[in-house]
Coordinates of C-alpha atoms in Angstrom, one line a residue:
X683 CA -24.0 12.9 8.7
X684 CA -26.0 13.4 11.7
X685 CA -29.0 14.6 11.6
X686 CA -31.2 16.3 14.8
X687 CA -34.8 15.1 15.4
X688 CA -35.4 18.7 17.0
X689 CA -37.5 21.2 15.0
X690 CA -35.2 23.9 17.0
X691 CA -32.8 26.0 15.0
X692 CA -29.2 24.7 14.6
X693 CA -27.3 28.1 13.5
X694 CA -26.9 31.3 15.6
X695 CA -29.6 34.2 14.6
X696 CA -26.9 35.9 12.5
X697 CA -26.0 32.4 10.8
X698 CA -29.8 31.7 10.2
X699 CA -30.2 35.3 8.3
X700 CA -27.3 34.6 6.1
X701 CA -28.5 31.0 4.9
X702 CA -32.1 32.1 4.2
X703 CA -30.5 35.3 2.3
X704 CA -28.7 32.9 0.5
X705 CA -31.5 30.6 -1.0
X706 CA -31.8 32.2 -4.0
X707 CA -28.7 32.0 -4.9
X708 CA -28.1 28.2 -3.8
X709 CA -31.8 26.6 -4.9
X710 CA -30.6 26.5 -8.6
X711 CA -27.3 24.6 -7.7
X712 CA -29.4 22.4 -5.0
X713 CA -32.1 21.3 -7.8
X714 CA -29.3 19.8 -10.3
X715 CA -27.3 17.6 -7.6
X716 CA -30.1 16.5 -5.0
X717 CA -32.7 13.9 -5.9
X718 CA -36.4 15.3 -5.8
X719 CA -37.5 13.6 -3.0
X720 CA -34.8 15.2 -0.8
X721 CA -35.9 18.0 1.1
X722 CA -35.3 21.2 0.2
X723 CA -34.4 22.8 3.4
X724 CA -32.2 20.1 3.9
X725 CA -30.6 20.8 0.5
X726 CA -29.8 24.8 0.6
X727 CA -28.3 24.3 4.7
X728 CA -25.8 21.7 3.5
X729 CA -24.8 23.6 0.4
X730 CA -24.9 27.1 2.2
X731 CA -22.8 25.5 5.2
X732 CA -20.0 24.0 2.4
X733 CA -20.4 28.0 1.1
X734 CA -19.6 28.6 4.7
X735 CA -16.7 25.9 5.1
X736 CA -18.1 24.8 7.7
X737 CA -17.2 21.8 6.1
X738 CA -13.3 20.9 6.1
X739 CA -11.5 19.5 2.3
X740 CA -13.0 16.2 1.7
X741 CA -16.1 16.3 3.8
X742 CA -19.0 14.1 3.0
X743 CA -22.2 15.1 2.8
X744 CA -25.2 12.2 3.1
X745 CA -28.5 13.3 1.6
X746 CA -31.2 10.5 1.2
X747 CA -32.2 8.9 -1.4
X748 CA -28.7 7.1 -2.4
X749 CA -27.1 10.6 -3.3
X750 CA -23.9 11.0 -2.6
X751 CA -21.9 14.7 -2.7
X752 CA -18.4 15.0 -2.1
X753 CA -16.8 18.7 -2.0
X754 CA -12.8 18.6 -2.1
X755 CA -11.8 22.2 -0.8
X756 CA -15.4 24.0 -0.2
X757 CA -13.7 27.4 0.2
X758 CA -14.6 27.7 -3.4
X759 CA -18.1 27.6 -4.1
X760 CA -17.4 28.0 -7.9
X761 CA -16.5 24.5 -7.8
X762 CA -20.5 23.8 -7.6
X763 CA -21.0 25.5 -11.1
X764 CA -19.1 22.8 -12.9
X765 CA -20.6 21.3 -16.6
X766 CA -19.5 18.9 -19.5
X767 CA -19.8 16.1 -16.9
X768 CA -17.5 13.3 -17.4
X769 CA -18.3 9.4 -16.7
X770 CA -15.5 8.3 -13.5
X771 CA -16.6 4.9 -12.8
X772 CA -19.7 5.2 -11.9
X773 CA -19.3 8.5 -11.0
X774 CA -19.5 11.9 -12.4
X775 CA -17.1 14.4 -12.7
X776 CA -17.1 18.2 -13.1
X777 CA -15.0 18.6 -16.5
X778 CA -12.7 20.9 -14.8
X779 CA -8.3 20.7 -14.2
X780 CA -7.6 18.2 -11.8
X781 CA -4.7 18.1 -10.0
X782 CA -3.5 17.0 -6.3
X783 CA -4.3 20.2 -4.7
X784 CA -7.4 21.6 -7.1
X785 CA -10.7 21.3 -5.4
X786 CA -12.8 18.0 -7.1
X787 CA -17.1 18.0 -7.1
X788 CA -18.5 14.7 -7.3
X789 CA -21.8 13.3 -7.5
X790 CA -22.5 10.0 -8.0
X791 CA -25.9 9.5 -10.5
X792 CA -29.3 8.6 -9.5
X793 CA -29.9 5.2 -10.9
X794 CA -32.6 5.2 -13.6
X795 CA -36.2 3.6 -13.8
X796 CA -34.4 0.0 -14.2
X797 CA -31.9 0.5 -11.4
X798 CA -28.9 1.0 -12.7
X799 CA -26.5 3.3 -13.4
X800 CA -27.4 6.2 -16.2
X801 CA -23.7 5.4 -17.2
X802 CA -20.6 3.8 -16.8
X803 CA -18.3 4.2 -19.9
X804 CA -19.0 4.9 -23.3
X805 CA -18.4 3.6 -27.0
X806 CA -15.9 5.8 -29.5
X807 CA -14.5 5.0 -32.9
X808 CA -18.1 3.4 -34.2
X809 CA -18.0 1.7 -31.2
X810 CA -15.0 -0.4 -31.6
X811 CA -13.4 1.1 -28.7
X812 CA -14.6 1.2 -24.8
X813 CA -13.8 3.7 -23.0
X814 CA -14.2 4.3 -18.9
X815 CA -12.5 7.0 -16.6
X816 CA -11.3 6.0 -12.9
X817 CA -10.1 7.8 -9.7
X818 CA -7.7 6.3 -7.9
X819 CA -9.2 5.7 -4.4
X820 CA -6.7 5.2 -1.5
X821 CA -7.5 2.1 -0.6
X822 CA -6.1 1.2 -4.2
X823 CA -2.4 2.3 -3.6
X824 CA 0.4 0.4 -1.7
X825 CA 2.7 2.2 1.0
X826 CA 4.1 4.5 -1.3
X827 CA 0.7 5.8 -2.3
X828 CA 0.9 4.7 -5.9
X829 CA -1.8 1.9 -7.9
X830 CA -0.8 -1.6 -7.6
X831 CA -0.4 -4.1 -10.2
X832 CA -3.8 -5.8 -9.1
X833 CA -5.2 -2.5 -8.9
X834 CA -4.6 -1.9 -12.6
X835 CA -5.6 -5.7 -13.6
X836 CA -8.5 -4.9 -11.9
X837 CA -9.7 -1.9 -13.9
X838 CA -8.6 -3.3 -17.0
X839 CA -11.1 -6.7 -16.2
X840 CA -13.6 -4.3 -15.2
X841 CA -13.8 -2.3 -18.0
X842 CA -13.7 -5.0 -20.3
X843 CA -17.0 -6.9 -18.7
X844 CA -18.3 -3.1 -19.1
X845 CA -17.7 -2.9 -22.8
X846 CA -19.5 -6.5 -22.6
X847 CA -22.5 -5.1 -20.9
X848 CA -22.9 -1.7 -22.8
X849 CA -22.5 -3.4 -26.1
X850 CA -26.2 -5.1 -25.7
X851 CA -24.6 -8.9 -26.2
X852 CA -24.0 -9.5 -22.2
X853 CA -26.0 -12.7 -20.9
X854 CA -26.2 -14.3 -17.6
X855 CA -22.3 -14.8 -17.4
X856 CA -19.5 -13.0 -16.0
X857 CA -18.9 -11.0 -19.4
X858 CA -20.2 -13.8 -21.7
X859 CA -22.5 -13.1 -24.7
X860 CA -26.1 -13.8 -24.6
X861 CA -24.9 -16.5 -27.6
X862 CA -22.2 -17.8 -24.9
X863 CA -24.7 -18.2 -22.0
X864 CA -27.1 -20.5 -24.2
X865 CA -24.6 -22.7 -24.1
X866 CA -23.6 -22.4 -20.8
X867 CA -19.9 -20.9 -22.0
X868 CA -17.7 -18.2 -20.5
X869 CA -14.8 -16.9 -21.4
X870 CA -11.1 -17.7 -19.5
X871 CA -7.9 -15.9 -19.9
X872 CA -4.5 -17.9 -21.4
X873 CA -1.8 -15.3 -21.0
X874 CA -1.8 -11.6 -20.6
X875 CA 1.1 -9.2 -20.3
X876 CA 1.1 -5.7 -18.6
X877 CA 3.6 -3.0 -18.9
X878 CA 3.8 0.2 -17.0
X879 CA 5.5 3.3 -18.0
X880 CA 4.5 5.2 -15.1
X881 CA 2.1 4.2 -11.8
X882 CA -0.9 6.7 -10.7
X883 CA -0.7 8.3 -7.3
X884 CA -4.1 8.0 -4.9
X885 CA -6.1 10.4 -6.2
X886 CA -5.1 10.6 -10.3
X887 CA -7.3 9.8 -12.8
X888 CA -7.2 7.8 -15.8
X889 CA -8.9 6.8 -19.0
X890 CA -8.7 3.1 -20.0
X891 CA -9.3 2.2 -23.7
X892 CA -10.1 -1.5 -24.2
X893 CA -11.1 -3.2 -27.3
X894 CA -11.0 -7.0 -29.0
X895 CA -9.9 -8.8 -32.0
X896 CA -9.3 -12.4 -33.3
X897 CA -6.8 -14.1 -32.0
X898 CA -6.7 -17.0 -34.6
X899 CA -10.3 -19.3 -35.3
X900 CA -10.1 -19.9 -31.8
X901 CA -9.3 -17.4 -29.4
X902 CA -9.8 -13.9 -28.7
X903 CA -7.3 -11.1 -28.3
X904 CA -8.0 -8.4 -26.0
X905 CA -5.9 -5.3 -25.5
X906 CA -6.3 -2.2 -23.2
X907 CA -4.0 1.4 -23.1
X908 CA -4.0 3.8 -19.8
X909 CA -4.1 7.3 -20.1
X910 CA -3.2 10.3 -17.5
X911 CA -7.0 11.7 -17.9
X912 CA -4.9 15.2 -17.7
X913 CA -2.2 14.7 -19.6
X914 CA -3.6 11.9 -22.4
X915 CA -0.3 10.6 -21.4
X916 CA -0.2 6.6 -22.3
X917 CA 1.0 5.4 -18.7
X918 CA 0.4 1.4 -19.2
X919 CA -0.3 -1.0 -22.4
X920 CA -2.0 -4.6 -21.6
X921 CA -2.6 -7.1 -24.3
X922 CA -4.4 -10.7 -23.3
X923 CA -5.3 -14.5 -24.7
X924 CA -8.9 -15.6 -24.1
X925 CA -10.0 -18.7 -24.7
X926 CA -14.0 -20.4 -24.2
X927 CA -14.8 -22.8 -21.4
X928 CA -18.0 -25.1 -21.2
X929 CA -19.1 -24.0 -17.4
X930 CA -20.4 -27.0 -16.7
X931 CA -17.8 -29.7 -17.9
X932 CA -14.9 -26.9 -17.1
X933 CA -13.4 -28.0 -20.5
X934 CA -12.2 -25.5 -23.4
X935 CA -14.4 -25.7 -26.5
X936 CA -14.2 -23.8 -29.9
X937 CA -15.9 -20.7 -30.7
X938 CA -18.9 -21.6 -31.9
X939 CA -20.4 -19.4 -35.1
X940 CA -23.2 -18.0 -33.3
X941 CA -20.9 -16.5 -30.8
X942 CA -18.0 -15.5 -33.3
X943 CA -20.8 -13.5 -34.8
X944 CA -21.8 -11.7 -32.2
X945 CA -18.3 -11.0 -31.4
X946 CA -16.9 -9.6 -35.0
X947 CA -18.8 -6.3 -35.1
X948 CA -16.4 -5.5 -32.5
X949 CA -13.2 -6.5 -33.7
X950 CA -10.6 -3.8 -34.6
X951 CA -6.7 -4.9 -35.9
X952 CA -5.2 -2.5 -33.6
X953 CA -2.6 -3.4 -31.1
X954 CA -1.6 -2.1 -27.6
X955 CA 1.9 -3.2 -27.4
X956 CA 4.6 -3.0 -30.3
X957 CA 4.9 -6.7 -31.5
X958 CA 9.3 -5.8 -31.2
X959 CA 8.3 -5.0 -27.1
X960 CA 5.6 -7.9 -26.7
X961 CA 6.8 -10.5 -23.9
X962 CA 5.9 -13.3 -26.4
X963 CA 8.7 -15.8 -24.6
X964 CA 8.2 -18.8 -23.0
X965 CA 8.1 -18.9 -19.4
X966 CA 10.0 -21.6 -18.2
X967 CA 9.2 -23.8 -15.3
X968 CA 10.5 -23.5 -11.6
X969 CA 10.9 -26.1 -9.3
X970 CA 12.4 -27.4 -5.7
X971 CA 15.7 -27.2 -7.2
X972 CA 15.4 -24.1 -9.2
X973 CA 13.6 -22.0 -7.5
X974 CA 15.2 -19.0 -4.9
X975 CA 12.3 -18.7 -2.6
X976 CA 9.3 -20.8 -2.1
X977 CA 6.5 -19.4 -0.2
X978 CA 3.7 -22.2 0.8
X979 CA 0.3 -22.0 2.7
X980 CA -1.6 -19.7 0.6
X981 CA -5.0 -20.0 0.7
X982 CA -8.1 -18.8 -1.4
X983 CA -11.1 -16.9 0.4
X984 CA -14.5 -17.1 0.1
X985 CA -13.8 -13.6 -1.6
X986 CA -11.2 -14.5 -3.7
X987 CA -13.9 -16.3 -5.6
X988 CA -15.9 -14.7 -8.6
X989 CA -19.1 -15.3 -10.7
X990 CA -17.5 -17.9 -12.9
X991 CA -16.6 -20.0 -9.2
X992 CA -13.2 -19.7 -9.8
X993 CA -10.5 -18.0 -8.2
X994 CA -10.4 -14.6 -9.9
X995 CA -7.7 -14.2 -12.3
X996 CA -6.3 -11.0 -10.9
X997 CA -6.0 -12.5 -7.4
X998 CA -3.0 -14.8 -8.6
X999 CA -1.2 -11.4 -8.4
X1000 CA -1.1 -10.9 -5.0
X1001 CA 0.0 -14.8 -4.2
X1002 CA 3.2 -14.6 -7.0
X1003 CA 4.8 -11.4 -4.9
X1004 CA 4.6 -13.6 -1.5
X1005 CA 8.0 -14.6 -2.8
X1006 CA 9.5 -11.5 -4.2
X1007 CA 12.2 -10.1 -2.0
X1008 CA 11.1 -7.4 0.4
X1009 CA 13.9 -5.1 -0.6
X1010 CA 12.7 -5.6 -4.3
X1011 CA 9.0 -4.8 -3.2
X1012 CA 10.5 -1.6 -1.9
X1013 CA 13.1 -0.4 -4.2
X1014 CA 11.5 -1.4 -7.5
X1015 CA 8.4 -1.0 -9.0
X1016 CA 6.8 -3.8 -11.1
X1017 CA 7.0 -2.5 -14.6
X1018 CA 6.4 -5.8 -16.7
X1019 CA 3.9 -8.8 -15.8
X1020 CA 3.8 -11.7 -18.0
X1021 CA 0.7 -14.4 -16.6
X1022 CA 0.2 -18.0 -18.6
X1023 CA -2.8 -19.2 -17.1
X1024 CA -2.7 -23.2 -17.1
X1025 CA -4.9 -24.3 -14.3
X1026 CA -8.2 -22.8 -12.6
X1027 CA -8.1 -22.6 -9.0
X1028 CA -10.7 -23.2 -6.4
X1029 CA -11.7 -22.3 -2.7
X1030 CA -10.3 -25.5 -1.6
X1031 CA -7.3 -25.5 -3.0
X1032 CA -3.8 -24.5 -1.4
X1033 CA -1.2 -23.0 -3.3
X1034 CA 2.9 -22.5 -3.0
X1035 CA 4.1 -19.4 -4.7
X1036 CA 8.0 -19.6 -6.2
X1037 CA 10.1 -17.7 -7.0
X1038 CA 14.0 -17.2 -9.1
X1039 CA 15.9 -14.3 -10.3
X1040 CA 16.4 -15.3 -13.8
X1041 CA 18.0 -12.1 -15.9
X1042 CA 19.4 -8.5 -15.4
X1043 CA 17.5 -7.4 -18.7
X1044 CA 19.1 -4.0 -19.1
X1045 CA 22.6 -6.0 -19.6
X1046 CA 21.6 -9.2 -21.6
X1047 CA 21.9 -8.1 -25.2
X1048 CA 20.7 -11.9 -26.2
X1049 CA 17.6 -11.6 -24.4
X1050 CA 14.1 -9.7 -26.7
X1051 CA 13.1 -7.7 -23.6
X1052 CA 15.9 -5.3 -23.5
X1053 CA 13.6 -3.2 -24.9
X1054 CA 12.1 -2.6 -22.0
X1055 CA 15.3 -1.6 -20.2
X1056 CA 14.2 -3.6 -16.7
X1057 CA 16.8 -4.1 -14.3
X1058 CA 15.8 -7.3 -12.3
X1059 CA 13.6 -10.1 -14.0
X1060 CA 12.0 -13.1 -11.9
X1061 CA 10.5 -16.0 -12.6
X1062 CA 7.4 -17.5 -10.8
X1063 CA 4.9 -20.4 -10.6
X1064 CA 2.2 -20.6 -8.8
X1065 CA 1.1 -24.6 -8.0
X1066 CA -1.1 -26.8 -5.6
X1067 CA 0.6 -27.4 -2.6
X1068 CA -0.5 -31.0 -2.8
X1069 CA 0.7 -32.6 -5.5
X1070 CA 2.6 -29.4 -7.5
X1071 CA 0.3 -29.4 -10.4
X1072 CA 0.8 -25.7 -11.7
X1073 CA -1.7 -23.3 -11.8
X1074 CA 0.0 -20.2 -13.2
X1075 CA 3.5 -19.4 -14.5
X1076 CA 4.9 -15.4 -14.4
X1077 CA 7.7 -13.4 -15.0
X1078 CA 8.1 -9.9 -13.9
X1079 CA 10.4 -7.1 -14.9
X1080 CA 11.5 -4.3 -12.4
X1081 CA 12.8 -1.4 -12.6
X1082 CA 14.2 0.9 -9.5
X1083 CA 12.1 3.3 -8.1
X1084 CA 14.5 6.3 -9.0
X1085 CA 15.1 5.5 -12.6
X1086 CA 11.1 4.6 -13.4
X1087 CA 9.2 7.7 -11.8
X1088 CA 12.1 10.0 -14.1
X1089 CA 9.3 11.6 -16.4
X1090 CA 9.8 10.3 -20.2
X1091 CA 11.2 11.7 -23.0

């Protein structure tokens, strides 16, 4: 927001009375959301002038310092009196019903002495299980103003380096243990499968739940549930395969014990998905003869790149539905992902994305997803454009658009 250099008034004489009427009433409000150093004059006009609306739903409201107040529908200054915050990301949340159409404070927190944030997610069941709230920002949604797949598989990966870092074991790696980083480890995902019972709209919030186990002597099992934050609906199950990686020599390794101990404290025999509704199937491999549609030229970004200098897992995503038919991306929404990681990719490589309608689950009685009651399945691979070594293989389950946003039984 703009702010004037003159010392001259901004409101009309009749305006002017009414704010400094209002002080009283605002200063107590102004103390709990503004940082100190901001000053207080500055602080009671912007709240008195959201008491005012003379700011419209959704305004923003730029105080220094790094303090950032959003006020959703500030017709109701009641909204300012909200408690029992609630952790969003970041972000802090007045503890109040949220719906599409219900005015929203929120307030992201000063960072503390070390710089960062006060808090991100927090520890329940004795710490065995993470848990982090979300909002689902616009810029998060597709056309039809729902979350993406990548925008779920990014929460879920976020969440889980959090649990990493508020657990105390984080080193210098992206999510490795201080135990992993002495030995110049991380961690790589193997295979992960998503499924989706219902998508978020742009502005719904949810509640992930992530937590780990072993996943024989070798590999680690991580799983993740969704929750409507209203509702404490279960909207989408993940379950995942991670394996360790020398970072150096880019070759798998065991677990070693010192890392094995940091990590069992944490472990909990709980799964996310029903072993009968698991996609535990092999993925079989496409081809130039088996394949539908093959999509070539894709190209990793300097962005598409993360801490570990590889592509970032959740960026295969995007690459796999460059071959999906368009009337598919539009009719159906993706309720099933199934990724076997086999290669790492890097900046310099170029990648062909195909794809092959393999199944109509809902009708094969031979095939263990039926479960799931999908009504298209594809297959995919991801390879180097070069000389077809494979990078990924996928298979997705859709279902259409009608028949998936019914509510559930």
């Amino acid at each position: 927001m703009h702010q004037s250099n003159s010392n001259a008034p901004i409101f009309s004489p009749n305006v002017h009375h009414f704010l400094t009427a209002s002080m009283a009433k605002t200063s107590n409000v102004i103390t709990s959301l503004f940082p100190a150093a901001l000053f207080k004059e500055e602080a009671v006009k912007n709240a008195a002038m959201a008491k005012l609306s003379f700011y419209s739903s959704w305004n923003l409201i730029k105080p220094k310092h790094n303090c950032l107040l959003l006020i959703a529908n500030a017709k109701n200054p009641r909204n300012l009196d909200m408690v029992n915050e609630k952790n969003l990301s970041g972000i802090s949340v007045g503890e109040a019903p949220f719906t599409k159409n219900t005015g929203l404070l929120i307030k992201e927190k000063a960072p503390d002495k070390q710089g960062q944030a006060t808090s991100i997610g927090r520890f329940v069941e004795d710490r065995h299980v993470y848990r982090q709230t979300f909002i689902i920002r616009s810029y998060e949604t597709g056309p039809d103003k729902i979350a993406t797949m990548e925008t779920l598989m990014n929460l879920l990966q976020e969440t889980a380096l959090n649990q990493v870092r508020s657990s105390g074991l984080a080193g210098n790696g992206f999510g490795a243990t201080r135990e992993m980083s002495l030995r110049k480890l991380i961690w790589v995902v193997t295979r992960i499968n998503v499924q989706v019972e219902r998508y978020s709209y742009w502005g719904d919030v949810v509640e992930i739940d992530t937590w780990v186990d072993a996943a024989g002597k070798n590999a680690m099992r991580r799983d993740w549930i969704i929750r409507d934050y209203n509702t404490q609906e279960i909207i989408t199950r993940a379950t995942s395969t991670w394996v360790i990686m020398n970072h150096e020599t880019r070759r798998l390794t065991k677990i070693p014990k010192q890392v094995r101990q940091e990590l069992i404290p944490f472990y909990l025999n709980r799964i996310a998905i029903a072993e009968e509704k698991n996609d535990i199937q092999k993925i079989d491999k496409l081809n130039d003869e088996n394949a539908e549609r093959i999509r070539s030229g894709l190209e990793p970004r300097w962005s598409d790149i993360d801490a570990n200098q590889h592509v970032n897992n959740v960026k295969y995503i995007g690459w796999i539905l460059e071959s999906v038919p368009m009337d598919v991306l539009e009719d159906y929404n993706l309720t099933s992902m199934t990724l076997e990681y086999r290669r790492e990719c890097r900046q310099s490589d170029l990648l062909e994305s195909l794809t092959s309608l393999t199944a109509n689950v809902t009708e094969d009685l031979n095939n263990n997803s039926s479960n799931r009651k999908a009504d298209l399945e594809y297959t995919h691979l991801l390879r180097l454009q070069d000389d077809n070594i494979e990078i990924v293989r996928a298979r997705t389950e859709w279902q259409t658009k009608e028949k998936h946003n019914l509510p559930s039984e």
